[in-house]
Amino acid sequence: MTPRRLAVKALMHQEQAGYANLVLDAELKKCTPPMDGRDAAFATSVFYTTLEHLPLLDYLLNQVSKKPVEKLDAPVRAVLRAGLAQARYMKVPLPAAVNESVKLTRALGKSSAAGMVNAVLRRAAALSVKETDFTDPRERLRTYYCLSDSVAGLLWEQYGEEAFALAASLAQRPVTAVRVNTLRTDDAVLTNLLQDEGHLVMPGPWPHALLVTFSGSPAGSEAFRRGLFHVQGLASQYAALCVEARPGQRVLDLCAAPGGKSLTMAQQMKNTGTLLCGEFVQSRVPLLQKALDRCGATCARAVQNDATVHRADWPLFDRVLCDVPCSGLGVIAKKPDIRYKDLDGIENLYADQQKILQNGADSLAENGRLVYSTCTVNYKENQAQIREFLQKNPDFRVIVPEQNFPGAQTDAWGTLFLPHKTGTDGFFVAVLEKVST
């Protein structure tokens, strides 16, 4: 199995629905013998690059193809998309991209289309396209910036002209940030260990945050296996730090998986007190506990729990984090599937978010702190949720966190991270305190 053939097969399966990472992993696992690291990395790059630019690739192909892309046979469609992605976005020389695509077309049993693939790829690769070619703003967001109609409409409605800069930033993956596990090491020791492993390390904006350019997968690092750090974006770290968990406290993380915020809070607690980490999906609970165990977070325990249902049998907590399920529109750079999300029925998500936030409030002790966070830039999941909550809960107030971040926007409802202004994931954090009566 060649890397290009694997990527094309994954693209064909992706059309039938499914999460991109699961589709790709399934294809990689089918390889016998396993694909070596370099080939797997190239296949992964072809797959994700194609997926990220799909509407614009189709637009270009349709300019030169006699038959619309959507009416081509699935293997031919996938080969054309992948070949054009390589030529335009991966710096693969055009002759190589074309020749390999033609060979792949034949290998997939579509020899009759080989000549067409050759001609269409050469013409499409030569086309010039720029943002201003799309005068309608929603069409520009859909085609040039490669977003679903639903996502394009939401961004245009809420951000206007700023939506273009925001959409452009969603294609730029932030540098990998890690959190130093202060239960086992310190910043200087971990920095030296990672550098010795061949990774490029820079200090982050606050203590115990490092920015790392890994030479391979972070999980392949010996320091990772020893539980000396966990991978966590800066905006996510910010949310956890805003909880201000302290040693000896009772802390609740209502929607904890995959566990990054829980780990940061356990470190703030110096592994004392109690940290309860809830997760709705039963199969994810052992994975969450494994992450806690790897880092030696003995004060923390993973449990299965539905965060939309209040647990009257639980004690009250000094700190509660509600990192609620959301549309994910702030992490498109990491999860390209979200680009093409259909937001129909999102009102059900809004309702669940409000239930979780209320349950978090009902679990909070007097003078406690409640943090609400999302990884989206959607106003209705962010500021609007806090406004509604405060109307129902006058005994709470929003406070401005001590932690600052360049470019983040703080108003009466919380702090918003917009990727084009912060260089991070899109995120929202609101810190609420219960006023004593």
Short mmCIF file of C-alpha atoms in Angstrom, two decimals:
data_model
loop_
_atom_site.label_atom_id
_atom_site.label_comp_id
_atom_site.label_asym_id
_atom_site.label_seq_id
_atom_site.Cartn_x
_atom_site.Cartn_y
_atom_site.Cartn_z
CA MET A 1 0.00 0.00 0.00
CA THR A 2 1.50 3.34 -1.04
CA PRO A 3 0.92 6.46 1.08
CA ARG A 4 -1.05 8.13 -1.71
CA ARG A 5 -3.29 5.11 -2.19
CA LEU A 6 -3.98 4.94 1.54
CA ALA A 7 -4.86 8.65 1.63
CA VAL A 8 -7.22 8.27 -1.33
CA LYS A 9 -8.93 5.27 0.24
CA ALA A 10 -9.40 7.23 3.45
CA LEU A 11 -10.87 10.15 1.50
CA MET A 12 -13.35 7.81 -0.17
CA HIS A 13 -14.41 6.43 3.20
CA GLN A 14 -14.61 9.94 4.67
CA GLU A 15 -17.30 10.78 2.11
CA GLN A 16 -19.48 8.13 3.73
CA ALA A 17 -19.34 10.09 7.03
CA GLY A 18 -17.24 9.53 10.10
CA TYR A 19 -14.61 11.36 12.12
CA ALA A 20 -11.52 12.05 10.03
CA ASN A 21 -9.06 10.82 12.66
CA LEU A 22 -10.95 7.54 13.09
CA VAL A 23 -11.23 7.01 9.32
CA LEU A 24 -7.51 7.56 8.82
CA ASP A 25 -6.54 5.41 11.81
CA ALA A 26 -8.70 2.58 10.48
CA GLU A 27 -6.93 2.69 7.12
CA LEU A 28 -3.49 2.80 8.72
CA LYS A 29 -4.34 -0.23 10.88
CA LYS A 30 -5.26 -2.23 7.77
CA CYS A 31 -1.72 -1.96 6.39
CA THR A 32 0.21 -5.23 6.48
CA PRO A 33 3.04 -4.86 7.20
CA PRO A 34 2.49 -1.55 9.06
CA MET A 35 3.40 1.56 7.08
CA ASP A 36 6.67 3.10 8.25
CA GLY A 37 6.62 6.44 10.03
CA ARG A 38 7.66 8.59 7.11
CA ASP A 39 5.11 7.10 4.71
CA ALA A 40 2.37 7.27 7.34
CA ALA A 41 3.17 10.93 7.92
CA PHE A 42 2.94 11.66 4.18
CA ALA A 43 -0.37 9.78 3.86
CA THR A 44 -1.69 11.71 6.85
CA SER A 45 -0.60 15.01 5.33
CA VAL A 46 -2.25 14.24 1.98
CA PHE A 47 -5.48 13.19 3.68
CA TYR A 48 -5.82 16.19 5.98
CA THR A 49 -4.58 18.76 3.46
CA THR A 50 -7.19 17.54 0.98
CA LEU A 51 -9.93 17.55 3.59
CA GLU A 52 -9.09 21.04 4.80
CA HIS A 53 -9.25 22.55 1.28
CA LEU A 54 -12.07 20.44 -0.18
CA PRO A 55 -14.51 23.15 -1.38
CA LEU A 56 -11.76 25.20 -3.03
CA LEU A 57 -10.24 22.10 -4.64
CA ASP A 58 -13.64 21.19 -6.07
CA TYR A 59 -14.15 24.77 -7.27
CA LEU A 60 -10.86 24.66 -9.19
CA LEU A 61 -11.48 21.19 -10.60
CA ASN A 62 -14.93 22.20 -11.79
CA GLN A 63 -13.44 25.09 -13.75
CA VAL A 64 -11.61 22.68 -16.06
CA SER A 65 -13.50 19.38 -15.87
CA LYS A 66 -16.24 18.56 -18.38
CA LYS A 67 -18.09 16.59 -15.72
CA PRO A 68 -18.83 18.08 -12.28
CA VAL A 69 -16.62 16.66 -9.56
CA GLU A 70 -19.57 15.29 -7.58
CA LYS A 71 -20.64 13.17 -10.57
CA LEU A 72 -17.26 11.51 -11.09
CA ASP A 73 -16.62 7.99 -9.86
CA ALA A 74 -15.56 8.08 -6.21
CA PRO A 75 -11.97 6.80 -6.80
CA VAL A 76 -11.37 9.32 -9.59
CA ARG A 77 -12.82 12.15 -7.52
CA ALA A 78 -10.57 11.28 -4.57
CA VAL A 79 -7.46 10.97 -6.79
CA LEU A 80 -8.10 14.38 -8.38
CA ARG A 81 -8.66 16.08 -5.05
CA ALA A 82 -5.57 14.52 -3.46
CA GLY A 83 -3.39 15.22 -6.49
CA LEU A 84 -4.41 18.87 -6.66
CA ALA A 85 -3.92 19.28 -2.91
CA GLN A 86 -0.36 17.98 -3.23
CA ALA A 87 0.47 20.32 -6.10
CA ARG A 88 -1.09 23.46 -4.63
CA TYR A 89 -0.61 23.10 -0.88
CA MET A 90 2.11 20.52 -0.19
CA LYS A 91 4.89 21.75 -2.46
CA VAL A 92 4.91 18.46 -4.37
CA PRO A 93 6.25 19.24 -7.88
CA LEU A 94 3.40 19.25 -10.40
CA PRO A 95 4.89 16.51 -12.64
CA ALA A 96 5.22 14.20 -9.63
CA ALA A 97 1.71 14.97 -8.38
CA VAL A 98 0.24 14.34 -11.83
CA ASN A 99 2.25 11.21 -12.66
CA GLU A 100 1.54 9.59 -9.29
CA SER A 101 -2.15 10.43 -9.62
CA VAL A 102 -2.32 8.85 -13.06
CA LYS A 103 -0.58 5.70 -11.79
CA LEU A 104 -2.98 5.56 -8.86
CA THR A 105 -5.99 5.96 -11.14
CA ARG A 106 -4.91 2.90 -13.09
CA ALA A 107 -4.11 0.95 -9.92
CA LEU A 108 -7.65 1.59 -8.69
CA GLY A 109 -9.09 0.04 -11.85
CA LYS A 110 -10.01 3.31 -13.55
CA SER A 111 -7.56 3.26 -16.48
CA SER A 112 -10.11 4.84 -18.81
CA ALA A 113 -9.97 8.01 -16.68
CA ALA A 114 -6.18 8.27 -16.63
CA GLY A 115 -5.96 10.74 -19.51
CA MET A 116 -8.65 12.93 -18.00
CA VAL A 117 -6.90 12.94 -14.62
CA ASN A 118 -3.65 14.01 -16.30
CA ALA A 119 -5.26 16.89 -18.21
CA VAL A 120 -7.55 18.14 -15.46
CA LEU A 121 -4.84 18.20 -12.82
CA ARG A 122 -2.44 20.15 -15.03
CA ARG A 123 -5.09 22.74 -15.90
CA ALA A 124 -6.48 23.06 -12.37
CA ALA A 125 -3.03 23.48 -10.86
CA ALA A 126 -2.34 26.38 -13.23
CA LEU A 127 -5.47 28.33 -12.30
CA SER A 128 -5.19 31.49 -10.25
CA VAL A 129 -7.70 32.04 -7.45
CA LYS A 130 -7.89 34.80 -4.87
CA GLU A 131 -10.22 35.82 -2.10
CA THR A 132 -11.72 38.73 -4.00
CA ASP A 133 -12.96 36.39 -6.75
CA PHE A 134 -15.87 35.67 -4.40
CA THR A 135 -17.84 38.87 -3.94
CA ASP A 136 -20.63 37.32 -1.89
CA PRO A 137 -19.28 37.10 1.68
CA ARG A 138 -20.94 33.81 2.55
CA GLU A 139 -19.76 32.24 -0.70
CA ARG A 140 -16.24 33.49 0.06
CA LEU A 141 -16.39 31.83 3.47
CA ARG A 142 -17.85 28.64 2.00
CA THR A 143 -15.54 28.20 -0.97
CA TYR A 144 -12.34 30.17 -0.43
CA TYR A 145 -12.17 29.52 3.30
CA CYS A 146 -13.71 26.04 3.02
CA LEU A 147 -16.57 26.09 5.50
CA SER A 148 -20.04 24.59 5.50
CA ASP A 149 -22.94 26.90 4.74
CA SER A 150 -24.01 26.68 8.39
CA VAL A 151 -20.60 27.61 9.77
CA ALA A 152 -20.06 30.32 7.15
CA GLY A 153 -23.44 31.84 7.96
CA LEU A 154 -22.79 31.84 11.70
CA LEU A 155 -19.40 33.51 11.37
CA TRP A 156 -20.70 36.17 8.96
CA GLU A 157 -23.74 36.90 11.12
CA GLN A 158 -21.73 37.29 14.31
CA TYR A 159 -18.43 38.76 13.09
CA GLY A 160 -19.13 40.53 9.79
CA GLU A 161 -15.96 41.50 7.93
CA GLU A 162 -13.85 40.13 10.77
CA ALA A 163 -15.08 36.66 9.82
CA PHE A 164 -12.54 36.50 6.99
CA ALA A 165 -9.54 37.02 9.28
CA LEU A 166 -11.07 34.58 11.75
CA ALA A 167 -11.66 31.97 9.03
CA ALA A 168 -8.10 32.38 7.74
CA SER A 169 -6.72 31.77 11.23
CA LEU A 170 -8.68 28.53 11.53
CA ALA A 171 -6.31 27.04 8.96
CA GLN A 172 -3.25 27.83 11.08
CA ARG A 173 -2.64 25.19 13.72
CA PRO A 174 -1.21 26.75 16.90
CA VAL A 175 2.21 25.64 18.10
CA THR A 176 1.96 22.65 20.41
CA ALA A 177 1.76 23.72 24.04
CA VAL A 178 2.46 21.39 26.97
CA ARG A 179 1.94 21.65 30.69
CA VAL A 180 4.84 20.71 32.94
CA ASN A 181 3.81 18.11 35.51
CA THR A 182 4.94 19.91 38.65
CA LEU A 183 4.11 16.80 40.69
CA ARG A 184 7.17 15.11 39.15
CA THR A 185 9.50 17.69 37.61
CA ASP A 186 10.05 21.39 36.95
CA ASP A 187 10.27 23.64 33.92
CA ALA A 188 14.06 23.63 33.58
CA VAL A 189 14.46 19.86 33.93
CA LEU A 190 11.69 19.09 31.44
CA THR A 191 13.03 21.65 28.98
CA ASN A 192 16.45 19.99 29.04
CA LEU A 193 14.96 16.51 28.69
CA LEU A 194 12.86 17.51 25.69
CA GLN A 195 15.80 19.27 24.05
CA ASP A 196 17.94 16.18 24.60
CA GLU A 197 15.25 14.17 22.78
CA GLY A 198 15.64 16.51 19.79
CA HIS A 199 12.61 18.75 20.26
CA LEU A 200 12.62 22.55 20.00
CA VAL A 201 11.39 24.10 23.26
CA MET A 202 10.39 27.68 24.07
CA PRO A 203 8.97 29.06 27.33
CA GLY A 204 5.23 29.72 27.39
CA PRO A 205 3.43 32.87 28.57
CA TRP A 206 3.22 31.71 32.20
CA PRO A 207 5.07 29.29 34.49
CA HIS A 208 4.84 25.57 33.70
CA ALA A 209 3.73 26.16 30.09
CA LEU A 210 6.16 25.25 27.30
CA LEU A 211 5.83 25.65 23.54
CA VAL A 212 7.31 22.63 21.81
CA THR A 213 8.01 21.73 18.20
CA PHE A 214 8.15 17.95 18.43
CA SER A 215 10.31 15.95 16.03
CA GLY A 216 7.61 13.24 16.08
CA SER A 217 4.48 12.51 18.07
CA PRO A 218 4.43 13.99 21.59
CA ALA A 219 3.23 10.59 22.86
CA GLY A 220 6.45 9.06 21.52
CA SER A 221 8.53 11.13 23.91
CA GLU A 222 10.17 9.31 26.81
CA ALA A 223 9.31 12.30 29.00
CA PHE A 224 5.65 11.83 28.06
CA ARG A 225 5.76 8.13 28.93
CA ARG A 226 7.22 9.05 32.31
CA GLY A 227 4.30 11.40 32.91
CA LEU A 228 6.43 14.54 33.05
CA PHE A 229 4.01 16.59 30.94
CA HIS A 230 0.69 16.53 29.17
CA VAL A 231 -0.25 18.23 25.92
CA GLN A 232 -2.65 21.12 26.51
CA GLY A 233 -3.33 24.21 24.39
CA LEU A 234 -2.70 27.59 25.97
CA ALA A 235 -6.37 28.61 25.97
CA SER A 236 -7.27 25.32 27.64
CA GLN A 237 -4.55 25.91 30.24
CA TYR A 238 -5.97 29.37 30.81
CA ALA A 239 -9.40 27.89 31.58
CA ALA A 240 -7.94 25.45 34.10
CA LEU A 241 -5.81 28.14 35.75
CA CYS A 242 -8.89 30.33 36.15
CA VAL A 243 -10.38 27.68 38.44
CA GLU A 244 -7.64 28.51 40.95
CA ALA A 245 -7.85 25.07 42.53
CA ARG A 246 -5.95 25.00 45.81
CA PRO A 247 -4.40 22.29 47.97
CA GLY A 248 -6.89 20.44 50.13
CA GLN A 249 -10.01 21.62 48.28
CA ARG A 250 -12.88 19.60 46.85
CA VAL A 251 -12.89 20.20 43.10
CA LEU A 252 -15.30 18.95 40.42
CA ASP A 253 -14.50 18.71 36.70
CA LEU A 254 -17.94 17.94 35.26
CA CYS A 255 -16.87 17.18 31.67
CA ALA A 256 -13.30 16.04 32.14
CA ALA A 257 -12.18 13.85 29.21
CA PRO A 258 -9.58 13.73 27.77
CA GLY A 259 -8.21 15.12 31.04
CA GLY A 260 -5.89 18.04 30.33
CA LYS A 261 -7.68 20.49 32.58
CA SER A 262 -8.05 17.87 35.32
CA LEU A 263 -4.30 17.27 35.29
CA THR A 264 -3.52 20.97 35.52
CA MET A 265 -5.93 21.35 38.44
CA ALA A 266 -4.44 18.32 40.24
CA GLN A 267 -1.05 19.99 39.94
CA GLN A 268 -2.48 23.26 41.33
CA MET A 269 -3.87 21.22 44.24
CA LYS A 270 -0.42 19.70 44.83
CA ASN A 271 -2.11 16.30 44.79
CA THR A 272 -4.05 16.98 47.98
CA GLY A 273 -7.79 17.26 48.52
CA THR A 274 -10.28 15.60 46.16
CA LEU A 275 -10.69 16.08 42.40
CA LEU A 276 -13.70 14.32 40.87
CA CYS A 277 -13.49 13.98 37.09
CA GLY A 278 -16.77 13.17 35.35
CA GLU A 279 -17.23 11.76 31.84
CA PHE A 280 -20.50 10.79 30.17
CA VAL A 281 -19.18 8.14 27.75
CA GLN A 282 -18.34 5.00 29.73
CA SER A 283 -15.62 3.84 27.31
CA ARG A 284 -13.69 7.08 27.85
CA VAL A 285 -13.59 6.80 31.64
CA PRO A 286 -10.70 4.24 31.68
CA LEU A 287 -8.76 6.42 29.21
CA LEU A 288 -9.28 9.42 31.46
CA GLN A 289 -8.12 7.45 34.50
CA LYS A 290 -5.09 6.22 32.54
CA ALA A 291 -4.07 9.83 31.84
CA LEU A 292 -4.43 10.67 35.53
CA ASP A 293 -2.40 7.61 36.53
CA ARG A 294 0.35 8.32 34.00
CA CYS A 295 0.94 11.70 35.59
CA GLY A 296 0.57 10.48 39.18
CA ALA A 297 -2.54 12.56 39.93
CA THR A 298 -3.55 10.48 42.95
CA CYS A 299 -5.98 13.11 44.26
CA ALA A 300 -8.11 12.68 41.13
CA ARG A 301 -10.64 10.00 40.27
CA ALA A 302 -12.46 9.44 36.95
CA VAL A 303 -16.15 8.50 37.13
CA GLN A 304 -18.94 7.96 34.65
CA ASN A 305 -21.53 10.72 35.02
CA ASP A 306 -24.18 12.59 33.01
CA ALA A 307 -23.35 16.25 33.61
CA THR A 308 -26.83 17.35 32.54
CA VAL A 309 -28.31 15.61 35.62
CA HIS A 310 -27.66 17.06 39.06
CA ARG A 311 -26.09 14.68 41.59
CA ALA A 312 -27.73 15.47 44.90
CA ASP A 313 -25.76 12.59 46.46
CA TRP A 314 -22.47 14.38 45.86
CA PRO A 315 -21.05 16.86 48.39
CA LEU A 316 -20.69 20.54 47.59
CA PHE A 317 -17.42 21.57 45.97
CA ASP A 318 -15.10 24.54 46.49
CA ARG A 319 -14.39 24.71 42.75
CA VAL A 320 -16.39 23.50 39.76
CA LEU A 321 -15.27 23.48 36.13
CA CYS A 322 -17.90 23.16 33.39
CA ASP A 323 -15.93 22.65 30.19
CA VAL A 324 -19.13 21.90 28.30
CA PRO A 325 -19.66 19.98 25.04
CA CYS A 326 -19.76 22.54 22.25
CA SER A 327 -19.73 23.05 18.48
CA GLY A 328 -15.90 23.11 18.46
CA LEU A 329 -15.69 26.05 16.06
CA GLY A 330 -12.53 27.26 17.77
CA VAL A 331 -10.52 24.09 17.10
CA ILE A 332 -11.16 23.66 13.37
CA ALA A 333 -7.39 23.80 12.75
CA LYS A 334 -7.03 20.57 14.78
CA LYS A 335 -10.28 18.91 13.67
CA PRO A 336 -11.02 19.69 10.01
CA ASP A 337 -14.30 17.74 10.09
CA ILE A 338 -15.78 20.68 11.99
CA ARG A 339 -15.32 22.89 8.91
CA TYR A 340 -18.23 21.14 7.28
CA LYS A 341 -20.46 20.84 10.31
CA ASP A 342 -24.23 21.12 9.90
CA LEU A 343 -25.46 23.25 12.78
CA ASP A 344 -29.10 22.24 12.43
CA GLY A 345 -30.44 21.29 15.85
CA ILE A 346 -27.73 23.18 17.72
CA GLU A 347 -30.47 24.49 20.04
CA ASN A 348 -30.37 21.10 21.78
CA LEU A 349 -26.68 21.67 22.48
CA TYR A 350 -27.44 25.12 23.90
CA ALA A 351 -29.98 23.56 26.26
CA ASP A 352 -27.49 20.94 27.47
CA GLN A 353 -24.84 23.60 28.07
CA GLN A 354 -27.23 25.57 30.23
CA LYS A 355 -28.20 22.44 32.19
CA ILE A 356 -24.55 21.60 32.85
CA LEU A 357 -23.76 25.14 33.95
CA GLN A 358 -26.75 25.13 36.31
CA ASN A 359 -25.75 21.74 37.71
CA GLY A 360 -22.27 23.07 38.28
CA ALA A 361 -23.74 26.00 40.19
CA ASP A 362 -25.94 23.71 42.25
CA SER A 363 -22.84 21.69 43.20
CA LEU A 364 -20.93 24.72 44.44
CA ALA A 365 -20.33 25.62 48.08
CA GLU A 366 -20.79 29.14 49.43
CA ASN A 367 -17.97 31.46 48.35
CA GLY A 368 -16.96 28.88 45.74
CA ARG A 369 -15.79 29.46 42.18
CA LEU A 370 -17.47 28.20 39.01
CA VAL A 371 -15.73 28.28 35.62
CA TYR A 372 -17.58 27.83 32.33
CA SER A 373 -15.53 27.18 29.20
CA THR A 374 -15.93 26.16 25.57
CA CYS A 375 -13.68 25.68 22.55
CA THR A 376 -15.97 27.64 20.22
CA VAL A 377 -16.32 31.22 18.99
CA ASN A 378 -20.12 31.07 18.81
CA TYR A 379 -21.69 33.89 20.85
CA LYS A 380 -24.79 31.81 21.63
CA GLU A 381 -22.64 29.13 23.31
CA ASN A 382 -20.51 31.67 25.12
CA GLN A 383 -21.61 35.12 26.27
CA ALA A 384 -25.31 34.42 25.72
CA GLN A 385 -25.14 31.38 28.01
CA ILE A 386 -23.61 33.45 30.81
CA ARG A 387 -26.24 36.18 30.40
CA GLU A 388 -29.04 33.63 30.65
CA PHE A 389 -27.43 31.95 33.65
CA LEU A 390 -27.02 35.23 35.55
CA GLN A 391 -30.65 36.15 34.93
CA LYS A 392 -31.65 32.89 36.64
CA ASN A 393 -28.96 33.04 39.34
CA PRO A 394 -28.63 36.57 40.78
CA ASP A 395 -26.46 35.18 43.58
CA PHE A 396 -23.61 34.75 41.09
CA ARG A 397 -21.37 37.34 39.48
CA VAL A 398 -18.73 37.30 36.75
CA ILE A 399 -15.26 38.25 37.90
CA VAL A 400 -12.24 39.25 35.86
CA PRO A 401 -9.54 36.57 36.22
CA GLU A 402 -6.07 37.55 37.35
CA GLN A 403 -4.54 35.61 34.46
CA ASN A 404 -4.09 37.72 31.31
CA PHE A 405 -3.41 36.68 27.75
CA PRO A 406 -2.36 39.02 24.91
CA GLY A 407 -5.18 39.57 22.41
CA ALA A 408 -7.91 37.94 24.49
CA GLN A 409 -11.08 40.03 24.81
CA THR A 410 -12.65 40.35 28.25
CA ASP A 411 -16.09 41.88 28.76
CA ALA A 412 -18.91 41.66 31.28
CA TRP A 413 -19.63 38.03 30.34
CA GLY A 414 -16.17 36.47 30.15
CA THR A 415 -12.99 36.19 28.11
CA LEU A 416 -12.97 35.30 24.42
CA PHE A 417 -9.95 33.90 22.57
CA LEU A 418 -10.16 34.53 18.81
CA PRO A 419 -7.39 32.67 16.94
CA HIS A 420 -6.50 35.57 14.65
CA LYS A 421 -5.89 37.77 17.70
CA THR A 422 -4.38 35.31 20.18
CA GLY A 423 -2.65 32.69 18.03
CA THR A 424 -4.39 30.01 20.10
CA ASP A 425 -7.45 27.86 19.67
CA GLY A 426 -10.75 29.72 19.73
CA PHE A 427 -11.98 29.57 23.32
CA PHE A 428 -14.28 31.19 25.83
CA VAL A 429 -13.90 31.30 29.61
CA ALA A 430 -16.21 32.83 32.19
CA VAL A 431 -15.29 32.89 35.87
CA LEU A 432 -18.25 33.07 38.23
CA GLU A 433 -18.30 33.39 41.98
CA LYS A 434 -21.11 32.62 44.35
CA VAL A 435 -21.87 35.57 46.57
CA SER A 436 -22.31 34.69 50.25
CA THR A 437 -25.75 35.37 51.71
#
